[in-house]
Amino acid sequence: MEEKEKSLQEKLFYRKKNYFEEADEKDIEKCFQFAENYKTFLGKSKTERETCQNIVEIVKKAGFKEFHFGDKLKVGDKRYFVNRGKSVAVFKIGKNNLEKSGIKILGSHIDSPRIDLKQNPMYEDSGFCFFKTHYYGGIKKYQWTTIPLALHGTIIKKDGSFVNVSIGEDESDPIFYINDLLPHLGQEQMMSNGHKIITGEQLNLVVGGKAYKDKKVKDKIKLNILAILNEKYGILEEDFLSSELSIVPAYMPRDIGFDRAFIGAYGHDDKSCVYPSLRAVLDTQSDDTILALMVDKEEIGSEGNTGMKCKIYEDLMDEICENMKCSPRVVRSKSKCLSADVTSCFDPNFPNVYEKTNASIISCGVSINKYTGSGGKSSANDASAEFMGEIRKIFRDTDVIYQASELGKVDLGGGGTIAKFVAQLNIDTLDIGVPVISMHAPYELISKGDLYNAYKAFCNFVK
Ligand code: MN
Ligand code: MN
């Protein structure tokens, strides 16, 4: 009787699976190897420009050729398309009729929360030279003080030429720093609410402290630093006006834990979805046309001409359709998209913000979100039960370890992804991604098992 009950329960109940419990050692070895490749990619992809460059380098090696609007395309072509150096699309033209099979799309974003420099950044005060900053994306500002920081970006000079900057990544480089108050004088600060522990205007970056030897000049430290920058990059203070410079953590990705189950890194959001999507397009043989969109500006609402709201991505699909003599409208109606973006992960240290039955659990696989948004699903792409069923069947048939979740408790907050902008094009779209602990922090944590199952899921979706 007991056994019969057990089997009935096994038959009827749904239970999440933990990847490390389910997988055999051979598969876990592959999983750990995938994680090594991911860490290498992630460590040098801290800004959207660098990520874009690294993707181009990888796909060029795999035989992909650059595509420009107006180029001719044919079945079997492997191409990449760069949008203003800050977003990139990688695609393969399959032999299946586009009007019947549509395009299989993986959409992810290559920007991550960080701190940008203001356009007039430099000033000197009380023995320091600082850069003034303006943060990008939703950060807890206090987390970015007293940690090693690196400076990355591009400066367009007066004559129109440009110089790329990356300081703080090499062991021999200097790093940069944001001050915080000593606890001895921090009593009032610690009474303030989290938003105000460190304010936006206090996120000033220490960039130097050595005076230029000239009694007559005011701002001797600033002058000395400008002299260093002029010698190294040929820039003047005015050139900051046309620059995009970002401050990012100077840490490299590292394994976390005695058993190395987890990866700590800056930028898991959303490179832990970008890298598996890219690899899925490279590694999968498919008769369908497959496309990875890796876009910019998700962290500030997908705005501008490099974010997902820009028409350029629809135009790119139109270019593919016209080349294949297909109606873009018919093709879009048959196309399907996994919007690959990280999701929150249940954190046993903060159980109160999660509703555990519907939270992603670490190492229980890649997580699908039928909807995101906030409150009463406001601003969510709400995928249909039909599309959920279709994706579920693919994952079940191919032994992908996956789970379904919400970000957290219904009334507590929420967030969005690029999913709704893809869905607006009349494309079935579902949110899916790697669960992240401490999302948007300078150092985030993911499970190698979840990363690897994102890769498996994306491969089987585009196959
Ligand atoms: Mn994201
Ligand atoms: Mn984010």
XYZ file of C-alpha atoms and ligand atoms in Angstrom:
465
model
C 0.000 0.000 0.000
C 2.778 2.359 0.975
C 4.596 1.713 -2.260
C 1.466 2.254 -4.291
C 0.930 5.622 -2.576
C 4.504 6.596 -3.266
C 4.211 5.826 -6.926
C 0.952 7.755 -7.155
C 2.704 10.713 -5.607
C 5.615 10.360 -7.981
C 3.172 10.256 -10.856
C 1.099 13.251 -9.831
C 3.374 15.659 -8.000
C 5.653 18.181 -9.684
C 9.039 18.621 -8.087
C 12.002 20.699 -9.157
C 15.183 18.823 -9.903
C 18.615 19.857 -8.670
C 21.146 19.623 -11.498
C 23.988 18.357 -9.322
C 21.739 15.583 -7.919
C 20.455 14.528 -11.323
C 23.511 14.766 -13.560
C 26.227 12.145 -13.878
C 29.891 13.004 -13.345
C 30.590 13.139 -17.074
C 27.920 15.779 -17.620
C 29.103 17.766 -14.607
C 32.593 17.741 -16.102
C 31.188 19.269 -19.313
C 29.276 21.755 -17.196
C 32.451 22.844 -15.380
C 34.347 23.137 -18.671
C 31.576 25.350 -20.072
C 31.924 27.504 -16.958
C 35.669 27.931 -17.571
C 35.029 29.230 -21.099
C 32.313 31.523 -19.770
C 34.641 32.967 -17.117
C 37.271 33.774 -19.748
C 34.662 35.549 -21.901
C 33.139 37.392 -18.963
C 36.434 38.605 -17.494
C 37.184 40.638 -20.604
C 33.596 41.711 -21.385
C 32.853 44.346 -18.771
C 31.201 46.996 -20.960
C 28.810 46.636 -23.892
C 31.519 47.826 -26.306
C 34.010 45.212 -25.075
C 31.359 42.484 -25.076
C 30.436 43.428 -28.629
C 34.106 43.266 -29.722
C 34.663 39.915 -28.020
C 31.558 38.422 -29.636
C 32.731 39.629 -33.049
C 36.160 38.084 -32.445
C 34.607 34.724 -31.489
C 32.193 34.551 -34.430
C 34.815 35.674 -36.967
C 36.977 32.738 -35.858
C 33.937 30.488 -36.417
C 33.695 31.705 -40.024
C 30.946 34.331 -39.659
C 31.130 37.333 -42.011
C 29.947 40.852 -41.270
C 26.521 41.855 -42.631
C 25.573 45.377 -43.722
C 22.063 46.484 -44.671
C 21.648 45.931 -48.410
C 23.971 42.880 -48.546
C 22.750 39.717 -50.267
C 22.026 36.636 -48.171
C 21.550 32.976 -49.076
C 20.805 29.683 -47.342
C 23.810 28.515 -45.311
C 25.144 32.033 -44.659
C 26.640 32.715 -41.224
C 26.691 36.438 -40.517
C 27.029 39.014 -37.747
C 25.681 42.549 -37.605
C 27.122 45.273 -35.375
C 24.991 48.229 -34.305
C 27.165 51.265 -33.433
C 29.719 49.103 -31.630
C 27.303 48.533 -28.753
C 24.960 45.774 -29.786
C 25.415 42.784 -32.037
C 23.295 40.206 -33.830
C 24.605 36.829 -34.946
C 22.600 34.671 -37.343
C 22.606 31.617 -39.590
C 20.256 31.260 -42.551
C 18.638 27.787 -42.491
C 17.180 25.845 -45.397
C 13.625 25.725 -44.015
C 11.114 28.103 -45.595
C 10.973 31.177 -43.365
C 7.264 31.704 -44.005
C 6.588 28.256 -42.563
C 9.209 28.013 -39.790
C 9.873 31.649 -38.877
C 13.091 32.754 -37.172
C 14.220 31.249 -33.852
C 15.428 34.176 -31.782
C 17.515 34.321 -28.600
C 17.443 37.853 -27.165
C 19.798 38.971 -24.399
C 21.510 42.173 -23.266
C 25.201 43.031 -23.032
C 25.049 46.129 -20.805
C 25.384 45.732 -17.019
C 24.766 48.149 -14.132
C 27.813 50.346 -13.482
C 28.928 53.902 -12.760
C 29.532 56.301 -15.664
C 31.597 59.496 -15.627
C 29.826 62.820 -16.033
C 30.838 64.897 -19.077
C 32.743 67.417 -16.882
C 34.211 64.904 -14.450
C 37.446 66.385 -13.061
C 37.896 68.402 -9.912
C 40.357 68.788 -7.097
C 39.524 68.981 -3.396
C 41.631 68.743 -0.205
C 44.526 66.752 -1.534
C 42.529 64.556 -3.930
C 41.624 64.682 -7.581
C 38.223 63.123 -8.269
C 36.003 62.214 -11.225
C 32.314 63.024 -10.801
C 29.986 60.200 -11.782
C 26.401 59.349 -12.706
C 25.382 55.751 -12.089
C 23.849 53.568 -14.834
C 21.077 51.104 -13.997
C 19.602 50.063 -10.678
C 22.427 49.812 -8.176
C 22.651 49.856 -4.389
C 25.089 52.771 -4.323
C 26.714 51.866 -1.009
C 27.927 48.543 -2.496
C 30.248 50.386 -4.878
C 32.377 52.120 -2.231
C 35.710 50.784 -0.884
C 36.216 48.181 -3.630
C 38.824 48.077 -6.425
C 37.434 49.790 -9.514
C 38.584 49.912 -13.130
C 37.974 52.565 -15.784
C 36.826 51.471 -19.248
C 35.616 53.364 -22.269
C 36.141 55.454 -25.339
C 37.126 59.088 -25.826
C 36.511 60.939 -29.090
C 39.173 63.650 -29.461
C 38.862 67.135 -30.931
C 40.105 65.939 -34.341
C 37.527 63.122 -34.419
C 40.014 60.337 -33.714
C 39.289 58.039 -30.781
C 41.157 56.328 -28.009
C 40.026 53.285 -26.011
C 40.755 53.229 -22.298
C 41.028 50.236 -19.973
C 42.865 50.833 -16.700
C 42.704 48.630 -13.618
C 42.484 45.139 -15.111
C 46.184 44.351 -15.383
C 47.938 43.403 -12.107
C 50.435 46.224 -12.705
C 47.733 48.867 -13.360
C 46.569 51.299 -10.718
C 42.908 51.004 -9.703
C 40.344 53.607 -8.626
C 38.324 54.002 -5.465
C 35.147 55.479 -3.971
C 35.385 56.586 -0.333
C 33.080 55.628 2.517
C 32.888 56.915 6.064
C 34.722 55.288 8.991
C 32.276 53.605 11.418
C 33.603 55.825 14.214
C 31.941 58.800 12.510
C 29.215 56.828 10.774
C 26.496 56.878 13.427
C 24.308 59.381 11.622
C 24.979 57.765 8.240
C 23.938 54.340 9.527
C 20.616 55.757 10.717
C 19.709 56.965 7.203
C 17.797 54.778 4.773
C 19.671 52.605 2.258
C 19.231 55.036 -0.640
C 20.951 57.759 1.341
C 23.823 55.861 3.017
C 25.778 56.956 -0.052
C 24.085 59.469 -2.361
C 24.590 59.755 -6.109
C 26.670 62.903 -5.674
C 28.961 61.145 -3.181
C 29.986 58.528 -5.744
C 33.130 60.486 -6.580
C 36.062 58.496 -7.871
C 39.542 58.998 -6.435
C 41.908 59.351 -9.405
C 45.017 60.877 -7.862
C 46.842 62.946 -5.279
C 50.267 64.068 -6.510
C 50.872 67.743 -7.133
C 52.364 69.252 -10.272
C 55.533 71.116 -9.257
C 54.644 74.697 -10.075
C 53.916 77.167 -7.263
C 51.921 79.445 -9.558
C 49.217 76.951 -10.561
C 45.980 76.311 -8.737
C 44.669 72.697 -8.905
C 48.149 71.181 -9.072
C 46.938 67.547 -8.719
C 44.394 67.954 -11.488
C 47.054 69.467 -13.734
C 49.433 66.617 -13.001
C 46.772 64.041 -13.907
C 45.844 65.856 -17.103
C 49.548 65.868 -18.000
C 49.659 62.072 -17.467
C 46.488 61.576 -19.550
C 47.808 63.886 -22.266
C 51.046 61.963 -22.494
C 49.363 58.545 -22.502
C 46.263 59.248 -24.629
C 46.884 62.651 -26.207
C 43.694 64.047 -24.629
C 42.761 67.450 -23.192
C 40.209 68.066 -20.427
C 37.680 69.194 -23.051
C 37.793 65.746 -24.690
C 35.787 64.302 -21.771
C 32.792 66.082 -23.347
C 32.748 63.460 -26.081
C 33.618 60.402 -24.041
C 31.858 57.344 -22.684
C 33.822 56.246 -19.640
C 32.528 53.690 -17.169
C 33.672 52.525 -13.770
C 33.350 48.796 -13.242
C 34.611 46.430 -10.527
C 38.254 45.488 -11.068
C 37.559 41.915 -9.974
C 37.870 38.890 -12.251
C 35.386 35.970 -12.281
C 36.291 33.327 -9.687
C 34.882 30.018 -8.476
C 33.009 30.248 -5.192
C 32.902 27.457 -2.601
C 35.129 24.495 -1.682
C 33.366 22.434 -4.369
C 33.515 25.269 -6.952
C 29.755 24.931 -7.627
C 29.256 28.689 -8.064
C 30.821 31.552 -10.007
C 31.317 35.013 -8.567
C 31.686 37.819 -11.125
C 30.696 41.279 -12.211
C 28.166 41.221 -15.063
C 26.385 37.853 -14.799
C 23.378 40.085 -15.602
C 23.182 39.456 -18.457
C 26.352 37.866 -19.805
C 25.367 34.538 -18.175
C 22.602 34.493 -20.813
C 24.590 36.212 -23.590
C 27.378 33.635 -23.637
C 25.105 30.538 -23.716
C 22.952 32.172 -26.473
C 26.017 32.938 -28.555
C 27.401 29.443 -28.087
C 23.991 27.925 -28.907
C 23.972 29.687 -32.283
C 27.590 28.678 -32.989
C 27.300 25.062 -31.814
C 23.860 24.060 -33.137
C 23.113 22.594 -36.549
C 19.605 23.744 -37.440
C 17.482 23.757 -40.562
C 15.766 26.861 -39.216
C 17.099 30.387 -39.429
C 18.488 31.228 -36.014
C 19.319 34.646 -34.628
C 20.938 35.816 -31.391
C 20.196 39.462 -30.586
C 22.617 40.817 -27.972
C 21.471 44.341 -27.252
C 22.430 47.388 -25.211
C 20.592 49.682 -22.764
C 18.328 47.061 -21.140
C 19.373 48.300 -17.711
C 17.913 51.749 -18.407
C 14.749 50.649 -20.202
C 15.963 49.462 -23.636
C 16.080 53.079 -24.857
C 18.039 54.768 -27.640
C 19.284 53.439 -30.951
C 21.235 50.547 -29.424
C 18.455 49.335 -27.092
C 15.757 46.811 -27.985
C 13.165 49.547 -28.602
C 15.152 50.674 -31.675
C 13.640 49.665 -35.018
C 17.015 48.408 -36.254
C 16.363 44.857 -35.010
C 13.049 44.666 -36.873
C 14.823 46.107 -39.916
C 17.456 43.388 -39.671
C 14.759 40.699 -39.666
C 13.139 42.443 -42.652
C 16.469 42.350 -44.499
C 16.707 38.596 -43.889
C 13.113 38.075 -45.055
C 13.469 40.164 -48.231
C 16.643 38.288 -49.176
C 14.780 35.011 -48.800
C 11.839 36.432 -50.850
C 9.495 36.120 -47.881
C 6.927 38.461 -46.347
C 8.394 39.901 -43.113
C 4.891 39.992 -41.631
C 4.297 36.296 -42.268
C 7.786 35.401 -41.027
C 7.389 37.372 -37.797
C 4.042 35.738 -37.128
C 5.797 32.340 -37.252
C 8.897 33.409 -35.322
C 9.576 32.540 -31.710
C 11.842 34.118 -29.130
C 13.398 33.198 -25.837
C 14.133 36.466 -24.060
C 17.245 35.388 -22.208
C 17.773 37.479 -19.105
C 18.762 36.604 -15.571
C 16.152 36.225 -12.867
C 16.244 36.476 -9.090
C 17.245 33.451 -7.064
C 15.813 32.413 -3.699
C 18.247 33.571 -1.035
C 17.998 31.700 2.302
C 19.450 34.785 4.012
C 16.475 36.873 2.847
C 13.546 34.424 2.740
C 10.917 37.079 3.428
C 10.988 38.699 -0.022
C 10.400 35.424 -1.853
C 7.351 33.234 -2.188
C 9.219 29.968 -2.081
C 6.778 27.867 -4.105
C 7.359 30.195 -7.073
C 10.972 31.242 -6.552
C 13.977 30.040 -8.533
C 16.108 27.737 -6.407
C 19.853 27.741 -6.998
C 21.147 24.843 -9.153
C 17.598 23.754 -10.065
C 18.208 24.789 -13.649
C 17.497 27.610 -16.033
C 14.347 29.450 -15.005
C 11.372 30.450 -17.136
C 9.244 33.451 -16.144
C 5.811 33.416 -17.779
C 5.619 37.080 -16.848
C 7.800 39.657 -15.118
C 6.597 43.211 -14.422
C 5.460 44.523 -11.059
C 2.297 44.723 -8.979
C -0.552 43.322 -11.057
C 1.854 42.158 -13.794
C 2.191 45.787 -14.941
C 4.520 46.144 -17.952
C 4.942 42.386 -18.278
C 5.199 40.273 -21.366
C 2.806 37.525 -20.363
C 3.671 34.482 -22.482
C 0.731 32.318 -23.507
C 0.025 28.909 -21.967
C 0.393 27.514 -25.496
C 3.936 28.855 -25.894
C 4.845 27.772 -22.345
C 3.595 24.289 -23.291
C 5.676 24.230 -26.441
C 8.873 25.230 -24.641
C 8.176 22.860 -21.758
C 7.852 19.973 -24.190
C 11.207 20.812 -25.829
C 12.971 20.941 -22.460
C 11.295 17.752 -21.225
C 12.137 15.835 -24.386
C 15.789 16.920 -24.232
C 16.354 16.553 -20.460
C 17.015 20.218 -19.806
C 16.898 20.935 -16.054
C 14.568 23.910 -15.755
C 12.180 25.565 -13.336
C 9.421 28.183 -13.502
C 9.515 31.205 -11.225
C 8.566 34.757 -10.373
C 11.020 37.443 -9.248
C 9.693 37.615 -5.686
C 6.598 38.280 -3.583
C 3.749 39.809 -5.590
C 3.552 43.193 -3.855
C 7.245 43.719 -3.183
C 8.563 45.066 -6.468
C 9.510 43.653 -9.814
C 11.335 44.352 -13.014
C 11.262 44.028 -16.767
C 13.279 42.640 -19.664
C 13.421 43.074 -23.445
C 10.677 40.424 -23.828
C 7.791 42.854 -24.268
C 9.577 44.753 -27.055
C 10.126 41.561 -29.031
C 6.532 40.481 -28.388
C 5.325 43.808 -29.835
C 6.672 42.621 -33.204
C 4.049 39.833 -33.184
C 6.555 37.232 -32.019
C 5.799 34.601 -29.340
C 8.243 35.413 -26.560
C 9.089 33.838 -23.218
C 11.396 35.110 -20.481
C 14.065 32.653 -19.434
C 17.370 33.005 -17.642
C 19.947 32.063 -15.084
C 18.964 32.689 -11.419
C 21.322 35.212 -9.792
C 22.131 35.913 -6.145
C 22.954 39.566 -5.281
C 21.829 40.757 -8.719
C 23.195 44.194 -9.763
C 25.885 44.047 -7.054
C 29.533 44.577 -8.036
C 30.036 40.840 -7.557
C 27.101 38.539 -8.353
C 26.761 34.776 -7.824
C 25.366 32.080 -10.125
C 25.434 28.266 -10.195
C 27.477 26.509 -12.867
C 24.594 24.026 -13.188
C 22.104 26.758 -14.049
C 24.484 28.352 -16.568
C 25.049 25.031 -18.309
C 21.342 24.268 -18.471
C 20.703 27.680 -20.008
C 23.115 26.634 -22.746
C 21.354 23.276 -23.198
C 17.964 24.973 -23.239
C 19.010 27.495 -25.906
C 20.615 24.803 -28.078
C 17.494 22.664 -27.997
C 15.240 25.652 -28.690
C 17.071 26.663 -31.865
C 17.698 23.084 -33.080
Mn 19.128 41.721 -17.129
Mn 19.566 43.953 -14.727
